[in-house]
Amino acid sequence: MHGDIESIVLTEEQIRARVVELGDDISRDYGEGSVLLIAVLRGAALFVADLARAISTKVEIDFMAVSSYGSATKSSGVVRIIKDLDESIEGRHVLVVEDILDTGLTLKYLLKNLSSRSPASLEVCTLLSKEGKQRVPITCKYVGFAIPDEFVVGYGLDFAERYRNLPYIGVLKPDIYSEHV
Ligand code: 5GP
């Protein structure tokens, strides 16, 4: 698996340190209250597990799964909810936890959907944000890292369902993509 990686974009240590900082920021902002983390499956599953443990505020976790139509590496903006939340978010402080903000189309859809359910507050924490790529303006209160516009894998992010278990974030060798098509 590691042999398929061309270069490392973020090391395990960099990710760990930044997750602790994000957890501190979130704990400071939500204080003695409580926050409901909504992780978007499957990519954000690993991130939310680490992030939740870095937050000292009372936390609950729920999951949503969405599928975006399009090719393996391109978002089309057409989103379908595959798994909805288990609980109501009405009157609650909600923090959506995303793996990566690319075009922003997935999050735009999700935020519109969630805001119609009357949460007390609705914010976003994304581990990664692709610089200059957002096609729709999204306000992300917490951003782990701004990264260049490259397709990355690892730490929850996949290519054809693989590489999610890499402890770092990296770019695949070009022949891995061509082998897949
Ligand atoms: P958006 O709707 O913002 O364009 O894309 C959001 C979703 O596309 C992410 O949650 C993720 O599932 C997928 N995605 C976007 N960029 C990448 C990338 O560089 N690597 C991987 N593995 N998935 C990505």
PDB file of C-alpha atoms and ligand atoms in Angstrom:
ATOM      1  CA  MET A   1       0.000   0.000   0.000  1.00  0.00           C
ATOM      2  CA  HIS A   2       2.693   2.518   0.985  1.00  0.00           C
ATOM      3  CA  GLY A   3       4.470   1.726  -2.270  1.00  0.00           C
ATOM      4  CA  ASP A   4       1.507   3.197  -4.193  1.00  0.00           C
ATOM      5  CA  ILE A   5       2.120   6.646  -2.735  1.00  0.00           C
ATOM      6  CA  GLU A   6       4.063   9.167  -4.797  1.00  0.00           C
ATOM      7  CA  SER A   7       4.399  11.844  -2.123  1.00  0.00           C
ATOM      8  CA  ILE A   8       3.231  12.639   1.380  1.00  0.00           C
ATOM      9  CA  VAL A   9       1.229  15.861   1.693  1.00  0.00           C
ATOM     10  CA  LEU A  10       0.648  15.762   5.466  1.00  0.00           C
ATOM     11  CA  THR A  11       2.467  13.500   7.891  1.00  0.00           C
ATOM     12  CA  GLU A  12       0.874  11.591  10.741  1.00  0.00           C
ATOM     13  CA  GLU A  13       2.521  13.989  13.219  1.00  0.00           C
ATOM     14  CA  GLN A  14       1.237  17.098  11.410  1.00  0.00           C
ATOM     15  CA  ILE A  15      -2.308  15.705  11.385  1.00  0.00           C
ATOM     16  CA  ARG A  16      -2.163  14.710  15.045  1.00  0.00           C
ATOM     17  CA  ALA A  17      -0.920  18.146  16.135  1.00  0.00           C
ATOM     18  CA  ARG A  18      -3.521  20.007  14.084  1.00  0.00           C
ATOM     19  CA  VAL A  19      -6.381  17.827  15.340  1.00  0.00           C
ATOM     20  CA  VAL A  20      -5.395  18.745  18.909  1.00  0.00           C
ATOM     21  CA  GLU A  21      -5.445  22.457  17.974  1.00  0.00           C
ATOM     22  CA  LEU A  22      -8.856  22.124  16.334  1.00  0.00           C
ATOM     23  CA  GLY A  23     -10.150  20.297  19.413  1.00  0.00           C
ATOM     24  CA  ASP A  24      -8.891  23.132  21.627  1.00  0.00           C
ATOM     25  CA  ASP A  25     -10.584  25.769  19.435  1.00  0.00           C
ATOM     26  CA  ILE A  26     -13.866  23.853  19.446  1.00  0.00           C
ATOM     27  CA  SER A  27     -13.713  23.263  23.222  1.00  0.00           C
ATOM     28  CA  ARG A  28     -13.097  26.967  23.811  1.00  0.00           C
ATOM     29  CA  ASP A  29     -15.971  28.027  21.522  1.00  0.00           C
ATOM     30  CA  TYR A  30     -18.591  25.578  22.840  1.00  0.00           C
ATOM     31  CA  GLY A  31     -17.333  25.736  26.435  1.00  0.00           C
ATOM     32  CA  GLU A  32     -19.566  24.153  29.046  1.00  0.00           C
ATOM     33  CA  GLY A  33     -22.376  23.485  26.584  1.00  0.00           C
ATOM     34  CA  SER A  34     -22.600  20.493  24.318  1.00  0.00           C
ATOM     35  CA  VAL A  35     -21.972  19.937  20.659  1.00  0.00           C
ATOM     36  CA  LEU A  36     -23.336  17.366  18.246  1.00  0.00           C
ATOM     37  CA  LEU A  37     -20.698  16.264  15.759  1.00  0.00           C
ATOM     38  CA  ILE A  38     -22.211  15.121  12.487  1.00  0.00           C
ATOM     39  CA  ALA A  39     -19.618  13.196  10.535  1.00  0.00           C
ATOM     40  CA  VAL A  40     -20.069  12.609   6.853  1.00  0.00           C
ATOM     41  CA  LEU A  41     -19.344   8.998   5.984  1.00  0.00           C
ATOM     42  CA  ARG A  42     -17.196   7.449   5.028  1.00  0.00           C
ATOM     43  CA  GLY A  43     -14.266   9.809   4.647  1.00  0.00           C
ATOM     44  CA  ALA A  44     -14.701  11.730   7.920  1.00  0.00           C
ATOM     45  CA  ALA A  45     -14.987   8.616  10.116  1.00  0.00           C
ATOM     46  CA  LEU A  46     -11.321   8.516  11.114  1.00  0.00           C
ATOM     47  CA  PHE A  47     -11.074  12.265  11.561  1.00  0.00           C
ATOM     48  CA  VAL A  48     -14.149  12.502  13.807  1.00  0.00           C
ATOM     49  CA  ALA A  49     -12.836   9.681  15.996  1.00  0.00           C
ATOM     50  CA  ASP A  50      -9.642  11.615  16.686  1.00  0.00           C
ATOM     51  CA  LEU A  51     -11.308  15.031  16.810  1.00  0.00           C
ATOM     52  CA  ALA A  52     -13.938  13.951  19.344  1.00  0.00           C
ATOM     53  CA  ARG A  53     -11.183  12.794  21.696  1.00  0.00           C
ATOM     54  CA  ALA A  54      -9.465  16.184  21.395  1.00  0.00           C
ATOM     55  CA  ILE A  55     -12.616  18.069  22.500  1.00  0.00           C
ATOM     56  CA  SER A  56     -13.315  18.639  26.198  1.00  0.00           C
ATOM     57  CA  THR A  57     -16.877  19.945  25.694  1.00  0.00           C
ATOM     58  CA  LYS A  58     -19.649  17.335  26.002  1.00  0.00           C
ATOM     59  CA  VAL A  59     -19.889  15.667  22.623  1.00  0.00           C
ATOM     60  CA  GLU A  60     -22.426  13.502  20.851  1.00  0.00           C
ATOM     61  CA  ILE A  61     -21.720  11.935  17.488  1.00  0.00           C
ATOM     62  CA  ASP A  62     -24.085  11.089  14.662  1.00  0.00           C
ATOM     63  CA  PHE A  63     -23.379  10.051  11.097  1.00  0.00           C
ATOM     64  CA  MET A  64     -24.734  10.825   7.681  1.00  0.00           C
ATOM     65  CA  ALA A  65     -23.822   9.135   4.455  1.00  0.00           C
ATOM     66  CA  VAL A  66     -24.185  10.829   1.129  1.00  0.00           C
ATOM     67  CA  SER A  67     -23.318   9.784  -2.351  1.00  0.00           C
ATOM     68  CA  SER A  68     -22.340  12.262  -4.963  1.00  0.00           C
ATOM     69  CA  TYR A  69     -22.851  11.229  -8.515  1.00  0.00           C
ATOM     70  CA  GLY A  70     -19.868  11.595 -10.792  1.00  0.00           C
ATOM     71  CA  SER A  71     -16.599   9.903 -11.545  1.00  0.00           C
ATOM     72  CA  ALA A  72     -14.312   8.477  -8.864  1.00  0.00           C
ATOM     73  CA  THR A  73     -12.287  11.663  -8.549  1.00  0.00           C
ATOM     74  CA  LYS A  74     -14.751  14.413  -9.563  1.00  0.00           C
ATOM     75  CA  SER A  75     -17.784  15.760  -7.727  1.00  0.00           C
ATOM     76  CA  SER A  76     -20.889  16.405  -9.789  1.00  0.00           C
ATOM     77  CA  GLY A  77     -22.829  18.328  -7.154  1.00  0.00           C
ATOM     78  CA  VAL A  78     -25.782  15.947  -7.282  1.00  0.00           C
ATOM     79  CA  VAL A  79     -26.046  14.530  -3.785  1.00  0.00           C
ATOM     80  CA  ARG A  80     -28.259  11.808  -2.369  1.00  0.00           C
ATOM     81  CA  ILE A  81     -28.663  10.949   1.314  1.00  0.00           C
ATOM     82  CA  ILE A  82     -27.822   7.263   1.771  1.00  0.00           C
ATOM     83  CA  LYS A  83     -28.012   7.255   5.560  1.00  0.00           C
ATOM     84  CA  ASP A  84     -29.776   9.971   7.504  1.00  0.00           C
ATOM     85  CA  LEU A  85     -29.178  11.045  11.106  1.00  0.00           C
ATOM     86  CA  ASP A  86     -30.530   8.843  13.874  1.00  0.00           C
ATOM     87  CA  GLU A  87     -31.681  11.778  15.993  1.00  0.00           C
ATOM     88  CA  SER A  88     -33.342  15.167  15.646  1.00  0.00           C
ATOM     89  CA  ILE A  89     -31.024  18.190  15.588  1.00  0.00           C
ATOM     90  CA  GLU A  90     -33.705  20.749  16.436  1.00  0.00           C
ATOM     91  CA  GLY A  91     -32.406  23.273  18.958  1.00  0.00           C
ATOM     92  CA  ARG A  92     -28.968  21.676  19.114  1.00  0.00           C
ATOM     93  CA  HIS A  93     -25.497  23.014  18.439  1.00  0.00           C
ATOM     94  CA  VAL A  94     -24.375  21.123  15.373  1.00  0.00           C
ATOM     95  CA  LEU A  95     -20.872  20.871  13.984  1.00  0.00           C
ATOM     96  CA  VAL A  96     -20.588  19.112  10.638  1.00  0.00           C
ATOM     97  CA  VAL A  97     -17.299  17.234  10.373  1.00  0.00           C
ATOM     98  CA  GLU A  98     -16.017  16.766   6.834  1.00  0.00           C
ATOM     99  CA  ASP A  99     -12.891  15.182   5.451  1.00  0.00           C
ATOM    100  CA  ILE A 100     -12.307  17.524   2.542  1.00  0.00           C
ATOM    101  CA  LEU A 101     -13.864  20.560   0.971  1.00  0.00           C
ATOM    102  CA  ASP A 102     -13.313  20.465  -2.759  1.00  0.00           C
ATOM    103  CA  THR A 103     -15.909  22.211  -4.915  1.00  0.00           C
ATOM    104  CA  GLY A 104     -18.124  22.727  -1.852  1.00  0.00           C
ATOM    105  CA  LEU A 105     -21.148  21.288  -3.639  1.00  0.00           C
ATOM    106  CA  THR A 106     -21.624  18.390  -1.217  1.00  0.00           C
ATOM    107  CA  LEU A 107     -21.453  20.632   1.837  1.00  0.00           C
ATOM    108  CA  LYS A 108     -23.716  23.238   0.304  1.00  0.00           C
ATOM    109  CA  TYR A 109     -26.398  20.619  -0.145  1.00  0.00           C
ATOM    110  CA  LEU A 110     -25.859  19.198   3.343  1.00  0.00           C
ATOM    111  CA  LEU A 111     -25.935  22.564   5.078  1.00  0.00           C
ATOM    112  CA  LYS A 112     -29.140  23.556   3.303  1.00  0.00           C
ATOM    113  CA  ASN A 113     -30.698  20.257   4.306  1.00  0.00           C
ATOM    114  CA  LEU A 114     -29.543  20.480   7.940  1.00  0.00           C
ATOM    115  CA  SER A 115     -30.441  24.147   8.429  1.00  0.00           C
ATOM    116  CA  SER A 116     -34.045  23.345   7.453  1.00  0.00           C
ATOM    117  CA  ARG A 117     -34.177  21.116  10.589  1.00  0.00           C
ATOM    118  CA  SER A 118     -33.825  24.159  12.908  1.00  0.00           C
ATOM    119  CA  PRO A 119     -30.559  23.542  14.790  1.00  0.00           C
ATOM    120  CA  ALA A 120     -29.586  26.162  17.404  1.00  0.00           C
ATOM    121  CA  SER A 121     -26.342  26.657  15.484  1.00  0.00           C
ATOM    122  CA  LEU A 122     -24.693  25.051  12.485  1.00  0.00           C
ATOM    123  CA  GLU A 123     -20.966  25.205  11.782  1.00  0.00           C
ATOM    124  CA  VAL A 124     -18.460  23.200   9.760  1.00  0.00           C
ATOM    125  CA  CYS A 125     -15.121  21.665  10.617  1.00  0.00           C
ATOM    126  CA  THR A 126     -13.205  20.307   7.643  1.00  0.00           C
ATOM    127  CA  LEU A 127      -9.835  18.640   7.906  1.00  0.00           C
ATOM    128  CA  LEU A 128      -8.775  19.729   4.428  1.00  0.00           C
ATOM    129  CA  SER A 129      -9.744  22.511   2.093  1.00  0.00           C
ATOM    130  CA  LYS A 130      -8.553  22.641  -1.498  1.00  0.00           C
ATOM    131  CA  GLU A 131      -7.273  26.105  -2.212  1.00  0.00           C
ATOM    132  CA  GLY A 132      -9.003  28.062  -4.937  1.00  0.00           C
ATOM    133  CA  LYS A 133     -11.293  25.173  -5.756  1.00  0.00           C
ATOM    134  CA  GLN A 134     -14.564  26.165  -4.097  1.00  0.00           C
ATOM    135  CA  ARG A 135     -17.277  26.752  -6.632  1.00  0.00           C
ATOM    136  CA  VAL A 136     -19.783  27.770  -3.986  1.00  0.00           C
ATOM    137  CA  PRO A 137     -18.953  29.998  -1.020  1.00  0.00           C
ATOM    138  CA  ILE A 138     -18.990  27.962   2.202  1.00  0.00           C
ATOM    139  CA  THR A 139     -18.081  29.368   5.582  1.00  0.00           C
ATOM    140  CA  CYS A 140     -16.012  26.787   7.401  1.00  0.00           C
ATOM    141  CA  LYS A 141     -15.380  27.895  10.956  1.00  0.00           C
ATOM    142  CA  TYR A 142     -12.657  25.295  11.476  1.00  0.00           C
ATOM    143  CA  VAL A 143     -10.216  24.287   8.752  1.00  0.00           C
ATOM    144  CA  GLY A 144      -7.401  21.852   9.439  1.00  0.00           C
ATOM    145  CA  PHE A 145      -5.207  22.467   6.419  1.00  0.00           C
ATOM    146  CA  ALA A 146      -5.429  24.280   3.109  1.00  0.00           C
ATOM    147  CA  ILE A 147      -3.920  21.991   0.485  1.00  0.00           C
ATOM    148  CA  PRO A 148      -3.140  22.348  -3.222  1.00  0.00           C
ATOM    149  CA  ASP A 149      -5.644  21.072  -5.770  1.00  0.00           C
ATOM    150  CA  GLU A 150      -4.495  17.465  -6.022  1.00  0.00           C
ATOM    151  CA  PHE A 151      -6.427  14.245  -5.422  1.00  0.00           C
ATOM    152  CA  VAL A 152      -5.314  12.964  -2.030  1.00  0.00           C
ATOM    153  CA  VAL A 153      -5.816   9.721  -0.124  1.00  0.00           C
ATOM    154  CA  GLY A 154      -5.292   8.516   3.424  1.00  0.00           C
ATOM    155  CA  TYR A 155      -6.586   9.259   6.928  1.00  0.00           C
ATOM    156  CA  GLY A 156     -10.109   8.303   5.844  1.00  0.00           C
ATOM    157  CA  LEU A 157      -9.884   9.458   2.237  1.00  0.00           C
ATOM    158  CA  ASP A 158     -10.087   6.751  -0.405  1.00  0.00           C
ATOM    159  CA  PHE A 159      -9.446   5.966  -3.982  1.00  0.00           C
ATOM    160  CA  ALA A 160     -11.879   3.227  -5.077  1.00  0.00           C
ATOM    161  CA  GLU A 161     -12.420   2.430  -1.347  1.00  0.00           C
ATOM    162  CA  ARG A 162      -8.728   1.828  -0.713  1.00  0.00           C
ATOM    163  CA  TYR A 163      -6.059   3.736   1.223  1.00  0.00           C
ATOM    164  CA  ARG A 164      -8.416   4.996   3.950  1.00  0.00           C
ATOM    165  CA  ASN A 165      -6.180   3.330   6.533  1.00  0.00           C
ATOM    166  CA  LEU A 166      -3.026   5.232   5.611  1.00  0.00           C
ATOM    167  CA  PRO A 167      -2.024   7.184   8.742  1.00  0.00           C
ATOM    168  CA  TYR A 168      -0.870  10.138   6.604  1.00  0.00           C
ATOM    169  CA  ILE A 169      -2.321  12.004   3.618  1.00  0.00           C
ATOM    170  CA  GLY A 170      -0.623  11.594   0.283  1.00  0.00           C
ATOM    171  CA  VAL A 171      -0.867  11.569  -3.472  1.00  0.00           C
ATOM    172  CA  LEU A 172      -0.983   8.313  -5.434  1.00  0.00           C
ATOM    173  CA  LYS A 173       1.433   7.421  -8.182  1.00  0.00           C
ATOM    174  CA  PRO A 174      -0.187   8.269 -11.545  1.00  0.00           C
ATOM    175  CA  ASP A 175      -0.184   4.657 -12.765  1.00  0.00           C
ATOM    176  CA  ILE A 176      -2.496   3.638  -9.881  1.00  0.00           C
ATOM    177  CA  TYR A 177      -5.296   5.739 -11.397  1.00  0.00           C
ATOM    178  CA  SER A 178      -4.739   4.433 -14.901  1.00  0.00           C
ATOM    179  CA  GLU A 179      -4.692   0.830 -13.665  1.00  0.00           C
ATOM    180  CA  HIS A 180      -8.166   1.376 -12.229  1.00  0.00           C
ATOM    181  CA  VAL A 181      -9.915   2.548 -15.423  1.00  0.00           C
TER     182      VAL A 181
HETATM  183  P1  5GP B   1     -17.072  18.513  -3.111  1.00  0.00           P
HETATM  184  O1  5GP B   1     -18.547  18.315  -3.179  1.00  0.00           O
HETATM  185  O2  5GP B   1     -16.645  19.568  -2.105  1.00  0.00           O
HETATM  186  O3  5GP B   1     -16.478  18.771  -4.458  1.00  0.00           O
HETATM  187  O4  5GP B   1     -16.418  17.122  -2.711  1.00  0.00           O
HETATM  188  C1  5GP B   1     -16.563  16.614  -1.460  1.00  0.00           C
HETATM  189  C2  5GP B   1     -16.303  15.144  -1.436  1.00  0.00           C
HETATM  190  O5  5GP B   1     -15.571  14.662  -2.578  1.00  0.00           O
HETATM  191  C3  5GP B   1     -15.429  14.831  -0.243  1.00  0.00           C
HETATM  192  O6  5GP B   1     -16.189  14.642   0.926  1.00  0.00           O
HETATM  193  C4  5GP B   1     -14.709  13.570  -0.695  1.00  0.00           C
HETATM  194  O7  5GP B   1     -15.515  12.441  -0.444  1.00  0.00           O
HETATM  195  C5  5GP B   1     -14.576  13.749  -2.196  1.00  0.00           C
HETATM  196  N1  5GP B   1     -13.249  14.318  -2.535  1.00  0.00           N
HETATM  197  C6  5GP B   1     -12.989  15.563  -2.962  1.00  0.00           C
HETATM  198  N2  5GP B   1     -11.665  15.741  -3.145  1.00  0.00           N
HETATM  199  C7  5GP B   1     -11.076  14.574  -2.817  1.00  0.00           C
HETATM  200  C8  5GP B   1      -9.703  14.135  -2.788  1.00  0.00           C
HETATM  201  O8  5GP B   1      -8.733  14.842  -3.091  1.00  0.00           O
HETATM  202  N3  5GP B   1      -9.505  12.845  -2.381  1.00  0.00           N
HETATM  203  C9  5GP B   1     -10.518  12.002  -2.034  1.00  0.00           C
HETATM  204  N4  5GP B   1     -10.172  10.777  -1.659  1.00  0.00           N
HETATM  205  N5  5GP B   1     -11.811  12.386  -2.044  1.00  0.00           N
HETATM  206  C10 5GP B   1     -12.088  13.664  -2.429  1.00  0.00           C
END
